[in-house]
Coordinates of C-alpha atoms in Angstrom, one line a residue:
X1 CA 22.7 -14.1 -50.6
X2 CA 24.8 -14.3 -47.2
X3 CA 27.0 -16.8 -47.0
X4 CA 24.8 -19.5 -44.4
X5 CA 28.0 -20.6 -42.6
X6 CA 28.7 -17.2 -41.8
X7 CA 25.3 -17.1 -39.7
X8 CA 24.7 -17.3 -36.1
X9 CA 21.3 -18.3 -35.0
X10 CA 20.4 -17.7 -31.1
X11 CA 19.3 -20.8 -29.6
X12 CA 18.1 -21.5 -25.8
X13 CA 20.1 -23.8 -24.4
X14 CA 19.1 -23.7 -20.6
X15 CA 17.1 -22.2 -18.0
X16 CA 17.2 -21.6 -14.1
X17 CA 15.5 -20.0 -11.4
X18 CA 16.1 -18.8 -8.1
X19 CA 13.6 -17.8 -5.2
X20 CA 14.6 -16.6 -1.8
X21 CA 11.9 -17.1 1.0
X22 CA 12.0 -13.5 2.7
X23 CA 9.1 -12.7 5.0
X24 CA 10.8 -10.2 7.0
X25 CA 10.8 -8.2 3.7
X26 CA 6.9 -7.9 3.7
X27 CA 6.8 -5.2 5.8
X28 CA 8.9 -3.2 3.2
X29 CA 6.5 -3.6 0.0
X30 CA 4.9 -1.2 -1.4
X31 CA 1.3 -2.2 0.1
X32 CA 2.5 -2.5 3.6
X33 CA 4.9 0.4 3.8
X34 CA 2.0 2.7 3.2
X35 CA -0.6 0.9 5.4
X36 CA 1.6 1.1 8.3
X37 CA 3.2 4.3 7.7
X38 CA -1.3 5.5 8.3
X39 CA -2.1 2.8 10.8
X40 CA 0.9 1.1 12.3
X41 CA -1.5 -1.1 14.6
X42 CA -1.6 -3.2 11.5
X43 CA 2.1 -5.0 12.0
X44 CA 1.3 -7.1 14.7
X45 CA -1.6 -8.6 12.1
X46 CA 1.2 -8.7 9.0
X47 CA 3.6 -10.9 10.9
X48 CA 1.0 -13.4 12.4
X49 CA 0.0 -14.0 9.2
X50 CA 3.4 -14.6 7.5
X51 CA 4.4 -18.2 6.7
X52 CA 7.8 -20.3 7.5
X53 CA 9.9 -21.2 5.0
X54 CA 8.9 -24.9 4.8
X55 CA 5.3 -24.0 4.3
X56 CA 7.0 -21.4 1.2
X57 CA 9.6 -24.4 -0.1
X58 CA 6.2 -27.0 0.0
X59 CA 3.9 -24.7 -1.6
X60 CA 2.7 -26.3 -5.4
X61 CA 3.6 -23.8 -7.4
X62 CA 7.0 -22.9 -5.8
X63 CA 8.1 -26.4 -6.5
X64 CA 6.8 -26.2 -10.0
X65 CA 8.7 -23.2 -10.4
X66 CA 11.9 -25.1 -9.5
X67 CA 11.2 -28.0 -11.4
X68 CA 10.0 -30.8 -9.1
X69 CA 6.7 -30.6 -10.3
X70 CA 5.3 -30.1 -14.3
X71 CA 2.8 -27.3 -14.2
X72 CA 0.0 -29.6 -15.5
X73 CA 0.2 -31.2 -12.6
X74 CA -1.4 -28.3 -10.3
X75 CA -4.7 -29.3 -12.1
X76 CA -4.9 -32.2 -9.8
X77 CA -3.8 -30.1 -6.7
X78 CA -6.8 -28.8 -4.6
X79 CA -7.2 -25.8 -4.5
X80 CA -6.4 -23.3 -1.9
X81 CA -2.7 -24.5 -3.1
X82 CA -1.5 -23.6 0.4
X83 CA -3.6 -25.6 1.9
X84 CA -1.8 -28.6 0.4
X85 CA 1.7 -29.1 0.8
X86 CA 3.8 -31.2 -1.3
X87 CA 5.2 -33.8 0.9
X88 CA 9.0 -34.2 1.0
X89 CA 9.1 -31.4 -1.1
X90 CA 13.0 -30.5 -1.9
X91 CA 14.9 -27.1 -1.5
X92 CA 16.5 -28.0 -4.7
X93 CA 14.7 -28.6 -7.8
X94 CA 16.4 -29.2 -12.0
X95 CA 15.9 -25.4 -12.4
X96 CA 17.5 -23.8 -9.2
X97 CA 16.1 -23.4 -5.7
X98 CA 14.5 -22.4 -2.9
X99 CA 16.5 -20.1 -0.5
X100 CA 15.7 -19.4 3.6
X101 CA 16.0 -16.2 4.9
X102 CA 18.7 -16.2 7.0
X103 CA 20.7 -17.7 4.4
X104 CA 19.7 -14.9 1.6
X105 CA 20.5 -12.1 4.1
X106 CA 24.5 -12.9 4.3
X107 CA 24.2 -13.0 0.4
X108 CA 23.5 -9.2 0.6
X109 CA 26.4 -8.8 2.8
X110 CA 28.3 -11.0 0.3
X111 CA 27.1 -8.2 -2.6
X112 CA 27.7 -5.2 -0.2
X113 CA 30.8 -3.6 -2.0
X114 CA 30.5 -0.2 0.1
X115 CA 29.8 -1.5 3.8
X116 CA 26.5 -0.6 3.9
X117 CA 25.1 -3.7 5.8
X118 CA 25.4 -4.6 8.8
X119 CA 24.6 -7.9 10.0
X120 CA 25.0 -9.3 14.1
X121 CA 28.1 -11.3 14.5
X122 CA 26.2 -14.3 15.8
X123 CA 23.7 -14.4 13.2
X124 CA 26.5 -14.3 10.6
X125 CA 28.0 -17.3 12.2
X126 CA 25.1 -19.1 11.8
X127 CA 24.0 -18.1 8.0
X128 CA 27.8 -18.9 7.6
X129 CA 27.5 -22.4 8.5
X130 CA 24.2 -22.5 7.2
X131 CA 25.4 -21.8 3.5
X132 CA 28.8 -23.7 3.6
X133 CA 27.9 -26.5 2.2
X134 CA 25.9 -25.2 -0.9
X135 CA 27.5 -26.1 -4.0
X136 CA 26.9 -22.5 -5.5
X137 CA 28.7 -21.2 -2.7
X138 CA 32.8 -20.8 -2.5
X139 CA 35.1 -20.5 0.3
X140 CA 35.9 -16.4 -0.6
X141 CA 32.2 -16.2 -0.8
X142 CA 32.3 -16.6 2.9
X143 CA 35.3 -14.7 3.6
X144 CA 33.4 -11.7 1.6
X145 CA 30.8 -12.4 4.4
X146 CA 33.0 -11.5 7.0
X147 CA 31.8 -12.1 11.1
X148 CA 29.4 -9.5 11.8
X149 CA 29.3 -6.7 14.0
X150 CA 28.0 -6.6 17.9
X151 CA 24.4 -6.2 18.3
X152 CA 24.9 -3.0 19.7
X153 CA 26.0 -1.5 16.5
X154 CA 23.3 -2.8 14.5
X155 CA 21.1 -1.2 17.0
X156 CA 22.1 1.7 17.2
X157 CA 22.6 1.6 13.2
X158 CA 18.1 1.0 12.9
X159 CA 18.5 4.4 14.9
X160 CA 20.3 6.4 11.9
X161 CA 18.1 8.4 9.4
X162 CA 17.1 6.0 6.3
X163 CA 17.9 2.9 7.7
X164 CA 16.8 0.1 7.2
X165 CA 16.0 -2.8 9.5
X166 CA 16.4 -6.8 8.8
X167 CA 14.3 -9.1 10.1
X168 CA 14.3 -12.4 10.6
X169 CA 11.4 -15.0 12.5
X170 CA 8.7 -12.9 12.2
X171 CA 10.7 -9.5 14.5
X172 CA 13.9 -10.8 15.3
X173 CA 16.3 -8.1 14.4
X174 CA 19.3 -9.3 13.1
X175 CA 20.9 -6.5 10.9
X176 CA 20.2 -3.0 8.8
X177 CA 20.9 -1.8 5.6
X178 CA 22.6 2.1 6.1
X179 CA 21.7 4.9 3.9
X180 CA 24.2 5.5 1.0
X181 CA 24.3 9.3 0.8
X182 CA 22.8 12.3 3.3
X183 CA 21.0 14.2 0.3
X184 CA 20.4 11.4 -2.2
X185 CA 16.7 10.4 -1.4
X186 CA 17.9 7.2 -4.8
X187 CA 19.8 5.9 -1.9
X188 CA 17.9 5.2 1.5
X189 CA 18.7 1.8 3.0
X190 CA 15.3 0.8 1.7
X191 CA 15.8 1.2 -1.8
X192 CA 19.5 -0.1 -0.9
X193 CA 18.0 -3.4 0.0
X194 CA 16.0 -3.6 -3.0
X195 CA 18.6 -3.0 -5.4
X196 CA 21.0 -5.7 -3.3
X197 CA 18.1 -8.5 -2.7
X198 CA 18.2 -8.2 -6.7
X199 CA 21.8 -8.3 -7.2
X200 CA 21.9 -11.5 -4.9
X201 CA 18.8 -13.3 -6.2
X202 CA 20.1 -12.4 -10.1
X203 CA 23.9 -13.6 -9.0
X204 CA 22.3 -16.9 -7.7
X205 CA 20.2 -17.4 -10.5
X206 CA 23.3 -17.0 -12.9
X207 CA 25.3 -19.2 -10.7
X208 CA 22.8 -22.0 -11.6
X209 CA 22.7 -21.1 -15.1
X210 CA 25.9 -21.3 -15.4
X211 CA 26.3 -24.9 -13.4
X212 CA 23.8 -26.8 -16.2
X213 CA 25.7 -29.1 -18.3
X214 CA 27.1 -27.7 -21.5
X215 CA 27.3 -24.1 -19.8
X216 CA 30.3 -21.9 -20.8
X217 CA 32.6 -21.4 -18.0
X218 CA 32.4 -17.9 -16.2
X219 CA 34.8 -16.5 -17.7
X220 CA 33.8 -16.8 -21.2
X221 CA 30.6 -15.1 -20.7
X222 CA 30.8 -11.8 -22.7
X223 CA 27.7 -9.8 -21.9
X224 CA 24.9 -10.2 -19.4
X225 CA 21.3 -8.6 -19.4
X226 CA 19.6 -7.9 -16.8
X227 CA 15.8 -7.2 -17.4
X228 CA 14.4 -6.6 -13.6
X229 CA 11.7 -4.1 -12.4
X230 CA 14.2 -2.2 -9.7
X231 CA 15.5 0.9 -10.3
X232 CA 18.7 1.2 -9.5
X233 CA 20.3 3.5 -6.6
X234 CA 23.3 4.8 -7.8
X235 CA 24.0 8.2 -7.5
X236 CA 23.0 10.5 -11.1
X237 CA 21.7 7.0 -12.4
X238 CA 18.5 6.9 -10.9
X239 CA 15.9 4.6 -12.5
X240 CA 18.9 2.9 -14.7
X241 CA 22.2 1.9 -13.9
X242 CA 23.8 -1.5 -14.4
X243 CA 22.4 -4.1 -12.1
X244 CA 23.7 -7.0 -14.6
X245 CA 27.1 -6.1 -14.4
X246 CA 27.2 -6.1 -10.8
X247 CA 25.5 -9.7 -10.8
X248 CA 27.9 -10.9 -13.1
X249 CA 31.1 -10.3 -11.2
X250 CA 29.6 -11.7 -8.2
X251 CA 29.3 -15.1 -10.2
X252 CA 32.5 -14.8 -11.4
X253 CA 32.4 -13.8 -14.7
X254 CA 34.8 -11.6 -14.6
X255 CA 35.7 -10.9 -18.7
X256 CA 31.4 -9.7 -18.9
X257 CA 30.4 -6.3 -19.8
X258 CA 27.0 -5.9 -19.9
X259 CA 23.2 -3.5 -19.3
X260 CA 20.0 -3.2 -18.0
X261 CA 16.6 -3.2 -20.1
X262 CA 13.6 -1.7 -18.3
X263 CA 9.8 -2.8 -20.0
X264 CA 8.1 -3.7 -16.6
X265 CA 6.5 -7.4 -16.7
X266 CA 7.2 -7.4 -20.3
X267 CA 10.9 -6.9 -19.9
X268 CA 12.2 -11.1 -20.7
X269 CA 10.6 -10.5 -24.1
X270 CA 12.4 -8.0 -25.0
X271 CA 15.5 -8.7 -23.6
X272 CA 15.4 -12.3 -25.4
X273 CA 14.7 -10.2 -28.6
X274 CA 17.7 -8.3 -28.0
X275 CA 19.9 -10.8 -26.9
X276 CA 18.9 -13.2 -30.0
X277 CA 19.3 -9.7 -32.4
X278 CA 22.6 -9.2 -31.0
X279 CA 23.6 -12.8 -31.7
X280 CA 22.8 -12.9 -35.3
X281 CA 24.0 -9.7 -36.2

């Protein structure tokens, strides 16, 4: 028999979440891209029926999600949900937060390591301010930022092949995301986005993980998994990659190694069962 107190068995001992409000992303989903792409008559109808983000940060399930709310408690909600906000409904919730747009946006700049975003200078000043005082959010965070480039460039930039535009307020153009290679069709600004809206929104999560009480500190976090749907764009890695490394140095844990498992919807499970195998053994 092993000796028992040589055993480690994996324990949960915390949980977070992170959701980032981003309507001016809807045009870029899979549905819309190829609706428009036969009948681009139909945009005008997407954006009048997007919603702002205080109708997203009031919405039931959102704050259950977050952990305002316990999930039983949507049986008492009316139902359509949307229909009935929750009234003084926080951004902030036990389990992470709800993020605006604009705010989300300059975190892609922040997780740009190649210069592949560009975001107008004035609209940077404002996320900038915006996102100051969150207490996730450090002063090199910010520097990382930077100020923006004139509109002009970011215009001209929604001009270049594979580009793609950022929107904010329904069709307020703000920035674009630039292709990553001429001949790599893994690296458009659209699939760009993707892979950076995940490395954001997983670095934010993490970031609140890692702020629960009793959490290690960053830099004693050895390995990180990421189990997301995206595929990511790096060149001769197509489909793989190693998303979870690059949201782990962007929380600061800087001593992580660390991989990607791919199972679609099913993907936690596995991961879990991987990460709890790894402990004990």
């Amino acid at each position: 028999m092993p000796n028992q107190d040589l055993q480690r068995f994996p324990v949960v001992t915390g949980a977070s979440y992170f959701l980032a409000h981003l309507p001016g992303r809807v045009r870029y989903g899979s549905k819309p891209t190829r609706e428009l792409d036969k009948t681009p008559d139909l945009q005008p109808d997407i954006l009048s029926s997007l919603r702002n983000y205080e109708d997203a940060r009031a919405y039931p399930p959102h704050q259950v999600f977050i952990g305002n709310l316990r999930p039983d408690a949507l049986w008492d909600i009316p139902r359509p949900w949307y229909r009935q906000p929750v009234a003084g409904a926080s951004r902030f919730g036990p389990y992470g937060e709800i993020m605006p747009e604009h705010e989300f946006l300059a975190l892609l700049k922040l997780c740009d390591n190649f210069n592949l975003v560009l975001l107008e200078e004035g609209f940077v000043e404002q996320a900038r301010k915006a996102l100051a005082p969150h207490p996730l959010i450090r002063p090199a965070d910010l520097e990382r930022i930077g100020h923006g480039v004139p509109m002009e460039r970011v215009e001209a930039a929604t001009h270049e092949p594979d580009s793609a535009p950022l929107f904010v307020d329904r069709d307020r153009l703000v920035g674009c995301v630039l292709r990553g290679h001429e001949e790599d069709p893994t690296l458009t600004g659209h699939i760009l986005m993707e892979n950076l809206a995940c490395v954001a929104s997983g670095m934010m999560a993490l970031r609140h993980a890692l702020a629960l009480e009793g959490a290690p500190a960053p830099d004693q976090v050895d390995y990180v998994l990421g189990n997301g749907e995206e595929a990511s764009g790096d060149r001769y890695q197509r489909g793989a990659g190693s998303l979870a490394k690059a949201m782990a140095e962007h929380a600061g844990c800087t001593n992580a190694t660390g991989g990607d498992l791919k199972a679609y919807c099913c993907s936690p499970i596995h991961t879990l069962a991987l990460a709890g195998s790894t402990i004990q053994s």
